[in-house]
mmCIF file of C-alpha atoms in Angstrom:
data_model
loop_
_atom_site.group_PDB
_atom_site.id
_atom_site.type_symbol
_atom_site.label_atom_id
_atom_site.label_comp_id
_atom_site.label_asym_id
_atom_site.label_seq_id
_atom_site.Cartn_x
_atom_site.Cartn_y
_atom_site.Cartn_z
ATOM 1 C CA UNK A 1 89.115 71.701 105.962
ATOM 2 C CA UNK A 2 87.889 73.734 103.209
ATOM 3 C CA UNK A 3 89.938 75.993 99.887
ATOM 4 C CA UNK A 4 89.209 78.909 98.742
ATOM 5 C CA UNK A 5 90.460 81.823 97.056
ATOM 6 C CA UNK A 6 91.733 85.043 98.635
ATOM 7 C CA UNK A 7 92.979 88.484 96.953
ATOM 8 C CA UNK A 8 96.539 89.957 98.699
ATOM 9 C CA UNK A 9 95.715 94.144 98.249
ATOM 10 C CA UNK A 10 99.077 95.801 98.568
ATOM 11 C CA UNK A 11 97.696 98.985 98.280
ATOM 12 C CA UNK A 12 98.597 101.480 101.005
ATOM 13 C CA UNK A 13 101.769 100.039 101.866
ATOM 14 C CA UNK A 14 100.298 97.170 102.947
ATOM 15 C CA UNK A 15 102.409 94.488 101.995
ATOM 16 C CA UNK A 16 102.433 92.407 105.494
ATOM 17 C CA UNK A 17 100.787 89.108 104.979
ATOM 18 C CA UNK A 18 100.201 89.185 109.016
ATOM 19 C CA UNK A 19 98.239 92.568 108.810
ATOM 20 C CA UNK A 20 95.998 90.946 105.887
ATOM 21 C CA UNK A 21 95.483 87.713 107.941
ATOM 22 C CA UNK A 22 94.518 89.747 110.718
ATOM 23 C CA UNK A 23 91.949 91.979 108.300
ATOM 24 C CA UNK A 24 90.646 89.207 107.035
ATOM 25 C CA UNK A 25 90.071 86.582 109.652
ATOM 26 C CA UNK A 26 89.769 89.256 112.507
ATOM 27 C CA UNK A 27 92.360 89.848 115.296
ATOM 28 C CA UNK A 28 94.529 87.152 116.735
ATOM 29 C CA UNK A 29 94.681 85.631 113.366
ATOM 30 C CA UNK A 30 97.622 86.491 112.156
ATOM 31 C CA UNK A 31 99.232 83.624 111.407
ATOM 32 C CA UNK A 32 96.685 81.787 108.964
ATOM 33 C CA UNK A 33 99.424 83.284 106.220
ATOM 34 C CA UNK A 34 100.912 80.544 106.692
ATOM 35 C CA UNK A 35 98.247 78.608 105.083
ATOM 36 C CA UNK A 36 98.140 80.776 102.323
ATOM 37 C CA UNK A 37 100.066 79.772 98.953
ATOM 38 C CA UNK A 38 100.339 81.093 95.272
ATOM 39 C CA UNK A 39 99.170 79.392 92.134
ATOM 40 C CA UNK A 40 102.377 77.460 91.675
ATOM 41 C CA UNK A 41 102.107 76.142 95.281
ATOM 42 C CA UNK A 42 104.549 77.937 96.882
ATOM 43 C CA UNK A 43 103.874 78.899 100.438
ATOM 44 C CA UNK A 44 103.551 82.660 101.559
ATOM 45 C CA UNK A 45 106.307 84.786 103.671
ATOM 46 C CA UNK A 46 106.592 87.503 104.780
ATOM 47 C CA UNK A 47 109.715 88.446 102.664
ATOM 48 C CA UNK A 48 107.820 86.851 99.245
ATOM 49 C CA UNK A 49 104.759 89.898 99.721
ATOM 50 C CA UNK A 50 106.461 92.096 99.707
ATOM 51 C CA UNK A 51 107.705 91.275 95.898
ATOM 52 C CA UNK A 52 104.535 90.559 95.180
ATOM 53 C CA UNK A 53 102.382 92.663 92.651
ATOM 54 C CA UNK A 54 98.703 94.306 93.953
ATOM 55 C CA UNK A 55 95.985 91.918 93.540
ATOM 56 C CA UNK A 56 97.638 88.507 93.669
ATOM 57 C CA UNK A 57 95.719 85.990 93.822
ATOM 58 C CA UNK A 58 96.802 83.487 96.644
ATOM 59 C CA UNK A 59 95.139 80.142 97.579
ATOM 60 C CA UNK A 60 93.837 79.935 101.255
ATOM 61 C CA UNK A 61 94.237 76.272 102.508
ATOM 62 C CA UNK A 62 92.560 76.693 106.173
ATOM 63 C CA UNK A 63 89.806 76.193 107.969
ATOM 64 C CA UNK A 64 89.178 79.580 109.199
ATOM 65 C CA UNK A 65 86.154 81.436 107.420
ATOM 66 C CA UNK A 66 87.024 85.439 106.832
ATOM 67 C CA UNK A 67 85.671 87.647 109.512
ATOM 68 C CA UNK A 68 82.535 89.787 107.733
ATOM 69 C CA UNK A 69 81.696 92.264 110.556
ATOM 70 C CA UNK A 70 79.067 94.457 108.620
ATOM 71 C CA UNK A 71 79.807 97.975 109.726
ATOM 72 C CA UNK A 72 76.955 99.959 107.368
ATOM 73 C CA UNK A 73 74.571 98.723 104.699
ATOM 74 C CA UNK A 74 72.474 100.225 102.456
ATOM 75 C CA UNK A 75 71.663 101.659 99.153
ATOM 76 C CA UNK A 76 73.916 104.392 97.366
ATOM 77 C CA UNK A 77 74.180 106.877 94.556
ATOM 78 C CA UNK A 78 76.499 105.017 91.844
ATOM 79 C CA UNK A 79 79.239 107.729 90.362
ATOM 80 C CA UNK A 80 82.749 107.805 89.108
ATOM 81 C CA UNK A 81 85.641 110.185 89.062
ATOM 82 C CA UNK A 82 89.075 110.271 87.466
ATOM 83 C CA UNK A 83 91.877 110.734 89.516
ATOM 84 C CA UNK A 84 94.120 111.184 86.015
ATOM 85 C CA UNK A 85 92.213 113.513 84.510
ATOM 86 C CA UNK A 86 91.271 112.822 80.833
ATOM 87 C CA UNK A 87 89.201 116.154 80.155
ATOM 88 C CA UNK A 88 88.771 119.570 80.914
ATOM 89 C CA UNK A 89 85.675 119.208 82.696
ATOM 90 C CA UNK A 90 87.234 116.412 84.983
ATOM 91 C CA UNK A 91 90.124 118.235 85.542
ATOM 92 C CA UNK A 92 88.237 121.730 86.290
ATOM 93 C CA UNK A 93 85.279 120.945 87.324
ATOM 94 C CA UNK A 94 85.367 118.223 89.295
ATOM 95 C CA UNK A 95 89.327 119.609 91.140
ATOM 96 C CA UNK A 96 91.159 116.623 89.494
ATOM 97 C CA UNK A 97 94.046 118.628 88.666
ATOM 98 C CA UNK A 98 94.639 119.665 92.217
ATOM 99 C CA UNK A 99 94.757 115.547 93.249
ATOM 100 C CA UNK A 100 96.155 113.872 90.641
ATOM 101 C CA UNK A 101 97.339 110.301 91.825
ATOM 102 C CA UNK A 102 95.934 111.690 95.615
ATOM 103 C CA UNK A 103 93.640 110.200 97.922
ATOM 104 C CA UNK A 104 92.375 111.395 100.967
ATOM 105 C CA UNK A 105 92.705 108.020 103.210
ATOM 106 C CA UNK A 106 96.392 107.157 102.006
ATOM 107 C CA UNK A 107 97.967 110.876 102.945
ATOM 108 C CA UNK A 108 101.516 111.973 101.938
ATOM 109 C CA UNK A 109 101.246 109.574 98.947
ATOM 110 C CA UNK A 110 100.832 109.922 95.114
ATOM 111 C CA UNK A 111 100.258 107.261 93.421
ATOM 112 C CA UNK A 112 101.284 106.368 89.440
ATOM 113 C CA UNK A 113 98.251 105.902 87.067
ATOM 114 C CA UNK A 114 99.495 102.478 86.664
ATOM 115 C CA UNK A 115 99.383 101.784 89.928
ATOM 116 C CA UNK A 116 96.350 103.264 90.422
ATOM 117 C CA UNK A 117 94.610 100.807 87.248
ATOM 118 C CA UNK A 118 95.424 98.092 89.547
ATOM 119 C CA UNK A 119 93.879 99.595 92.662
ATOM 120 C CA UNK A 120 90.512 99.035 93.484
ATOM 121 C CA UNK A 121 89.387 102.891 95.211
ATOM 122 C CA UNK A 122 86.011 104.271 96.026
ATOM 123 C CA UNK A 123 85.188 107.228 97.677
ATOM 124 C CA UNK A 124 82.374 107.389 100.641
ATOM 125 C CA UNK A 125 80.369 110.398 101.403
ATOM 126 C CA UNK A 126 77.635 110.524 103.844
ATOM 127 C CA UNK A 127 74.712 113.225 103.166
ATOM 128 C CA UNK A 128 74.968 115.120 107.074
ATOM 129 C CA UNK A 129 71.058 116.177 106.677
ATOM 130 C CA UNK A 130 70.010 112.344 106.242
ATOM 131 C CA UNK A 131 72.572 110.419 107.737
ATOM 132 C CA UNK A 132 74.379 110.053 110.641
ATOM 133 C CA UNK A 133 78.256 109.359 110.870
ATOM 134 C CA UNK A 134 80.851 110.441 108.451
ATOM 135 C CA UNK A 135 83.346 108.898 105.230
ATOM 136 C CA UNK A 136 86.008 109.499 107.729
ATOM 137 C CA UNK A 137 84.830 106.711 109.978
ATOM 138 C CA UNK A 138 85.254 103.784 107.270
ATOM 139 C CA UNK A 139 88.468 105.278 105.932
ATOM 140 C CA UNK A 140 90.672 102.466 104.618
ATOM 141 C CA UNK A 141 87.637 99.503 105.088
ATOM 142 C CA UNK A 142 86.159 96.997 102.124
ATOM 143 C CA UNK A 143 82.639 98.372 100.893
ATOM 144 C CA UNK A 144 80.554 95.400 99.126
ATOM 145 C CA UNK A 145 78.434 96.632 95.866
ATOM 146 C CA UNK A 146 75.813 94.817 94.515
ATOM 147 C CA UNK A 147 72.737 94.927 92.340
ATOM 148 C CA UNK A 148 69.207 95.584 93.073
ATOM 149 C CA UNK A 149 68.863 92.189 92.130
ATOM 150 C CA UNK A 150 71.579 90.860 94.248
ATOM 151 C CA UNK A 151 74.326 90.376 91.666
ATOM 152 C CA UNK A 152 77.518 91.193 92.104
ATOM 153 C CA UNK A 153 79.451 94.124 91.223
ATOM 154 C CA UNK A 154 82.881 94.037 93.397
ATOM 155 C CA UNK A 155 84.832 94.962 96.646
ATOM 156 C CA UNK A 156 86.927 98.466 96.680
ATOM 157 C CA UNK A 157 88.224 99.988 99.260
ATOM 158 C CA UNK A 158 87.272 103.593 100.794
ATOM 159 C CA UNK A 159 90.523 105.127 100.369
ATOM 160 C CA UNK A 160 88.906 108.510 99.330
ATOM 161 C CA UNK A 161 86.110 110.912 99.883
ATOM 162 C CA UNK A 162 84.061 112.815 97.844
ATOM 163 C CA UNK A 163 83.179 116.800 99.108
ATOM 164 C CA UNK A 164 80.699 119.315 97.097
ATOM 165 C CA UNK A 165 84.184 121.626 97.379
ATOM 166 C CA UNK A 166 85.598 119.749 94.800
ATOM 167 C CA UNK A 167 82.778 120.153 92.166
ATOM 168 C CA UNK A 168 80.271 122.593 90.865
ATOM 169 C CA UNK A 169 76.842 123.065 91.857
ATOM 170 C CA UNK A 170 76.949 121.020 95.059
ATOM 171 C CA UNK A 171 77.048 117.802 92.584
ATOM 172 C CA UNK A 172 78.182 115.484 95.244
ATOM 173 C CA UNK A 173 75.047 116.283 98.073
ATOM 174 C CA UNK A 174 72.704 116.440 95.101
ATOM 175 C CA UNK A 175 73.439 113.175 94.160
ATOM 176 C CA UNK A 176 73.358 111.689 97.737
ATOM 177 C CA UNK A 177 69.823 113.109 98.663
ATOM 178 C CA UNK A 178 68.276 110.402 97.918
ATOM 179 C CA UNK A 179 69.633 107.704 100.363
ATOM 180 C CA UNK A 180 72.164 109.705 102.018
ATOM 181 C CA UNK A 181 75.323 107.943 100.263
ATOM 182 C CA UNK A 182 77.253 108.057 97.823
ATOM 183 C CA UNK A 183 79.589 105.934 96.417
ATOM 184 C CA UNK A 184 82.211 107.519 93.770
ATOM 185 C CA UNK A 185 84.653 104.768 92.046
ATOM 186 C CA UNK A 186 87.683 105.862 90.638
ATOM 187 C CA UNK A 187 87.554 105.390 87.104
ATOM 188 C CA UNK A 188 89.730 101.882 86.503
ATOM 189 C CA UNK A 189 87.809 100.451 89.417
ATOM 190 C CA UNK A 190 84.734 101.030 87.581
ATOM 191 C CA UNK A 191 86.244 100.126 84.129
ATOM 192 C CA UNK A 192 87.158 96.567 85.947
ATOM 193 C CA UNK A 193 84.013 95.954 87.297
ATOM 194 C CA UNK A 194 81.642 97.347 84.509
ATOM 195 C CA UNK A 195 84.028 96.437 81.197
ATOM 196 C CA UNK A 196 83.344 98.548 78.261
ATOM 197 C CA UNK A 197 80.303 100.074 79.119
ATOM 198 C CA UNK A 198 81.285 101.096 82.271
ATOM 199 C CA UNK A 199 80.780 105.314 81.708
ATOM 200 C CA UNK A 200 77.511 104.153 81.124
ATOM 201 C CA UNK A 201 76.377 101.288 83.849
ATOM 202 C CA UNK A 202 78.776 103.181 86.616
ATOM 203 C CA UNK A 203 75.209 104.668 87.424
ATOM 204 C CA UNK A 204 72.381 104.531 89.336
ATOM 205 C CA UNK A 205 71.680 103.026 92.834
ATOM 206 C CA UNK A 206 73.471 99.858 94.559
ATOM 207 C CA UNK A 207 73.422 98.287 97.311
ATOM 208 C CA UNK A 208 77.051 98.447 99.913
ATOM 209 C CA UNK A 209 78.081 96.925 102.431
ATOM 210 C CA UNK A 210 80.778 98.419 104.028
ATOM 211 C CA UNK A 211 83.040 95.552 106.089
ATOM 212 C CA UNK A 212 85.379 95.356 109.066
#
């Protein structure tokens, strides 16, 4: 039997332990939340998630090893956006102001900026001249970033996309021409997985994997 760490994302709504099992391990899985426990050793309900706060860590004492069904891979244009606008140019430029706390793949929702710092959000475009399929098909999934090298940046989810309508000089297509992707993090995703320098190393080309 092996141990090993799991993250519980609440985000969305998604506060049933069952659902996450099921994400996780694949379908018909379920019930491995019932090997899952917090720090203190407590085990997991149903009731307790949905108290708990985004990101808990929980401890995974099962045997089961968490279903990675690859869906795309590839290499992407690295970019941020704000969805609490901090300047003018974010705000008018970029169409901030008309989304604030908004994403497109949680709909009817807006979300507080502190519960958006504790989200992990990227946004998924897809060039249509290079590439086939669209964002729209990976709404909601895990997408995998990691260096040229191999190192690790972090897992987000696709709970937005990004669309030259919402900037200036078809920014978002530019930037994609390359590969064909893009992969815009909000900015407190990128701030947690860059640190201080993130405005700076949010750039550049990655590699994704996007995951069932």
């Amino acid at each position: 039997m092996t141990t090993s760490s799991l993250v519980l994302h609440l985000e969305g709504g998604d506060d049933d332990p069952f659902k996450l099992c099921q994400r996780t391990f694949g379908p018909g899985h379920g019930m491995e939340f019932l090997n899952m426990y917090l720090p203190d050793g407590t085990r997991l309900t149903k009731a307790l998630a949905r108290r708990l706060p985004s990101n808990q860590r929980l401890i995974y004492r099962g045997s089961r090893a968490p279903s990675r069904e690859v869906l795309l891979e590839g290499r992407a244009r690295l970019t941020w956006y704000e969805s609490y606008p901090t300047s003018t140019k974010e705000a008018e430029d970029f169409n901030a102001k008309e989304h604030i706390g908004e994403f497109a793949y949680l709909p009817d929702q807006q979300f507080p900026e502190a519960r958006v710092r504790e989200m992990r959000i990227a946004a998924f475009f897809i060039h249509p001249n290079l590439n086939a399929g669209t964002a729209d098909q990976f709404a909601g999934k895990r997408i995998v970033l990691t260096r040229a090298d191999g190192g690790t940046i972090g897992t987000a989810f696709i709970y937005d996309t990004a669309s030259d309508e919402d900037c200036k000089n078809n920014e978002v297509s530019t930037n994609a021409a390359r590969t064909g992707y893009l992969v815009d993090l909000e900015r407190y995703t990128a701030e947690a997985f860059f640190g201080d320098d993130w405005e700076t190393d949010c750039a550049g080309y990655v590699k994704f994997q996007i995951i069932n």
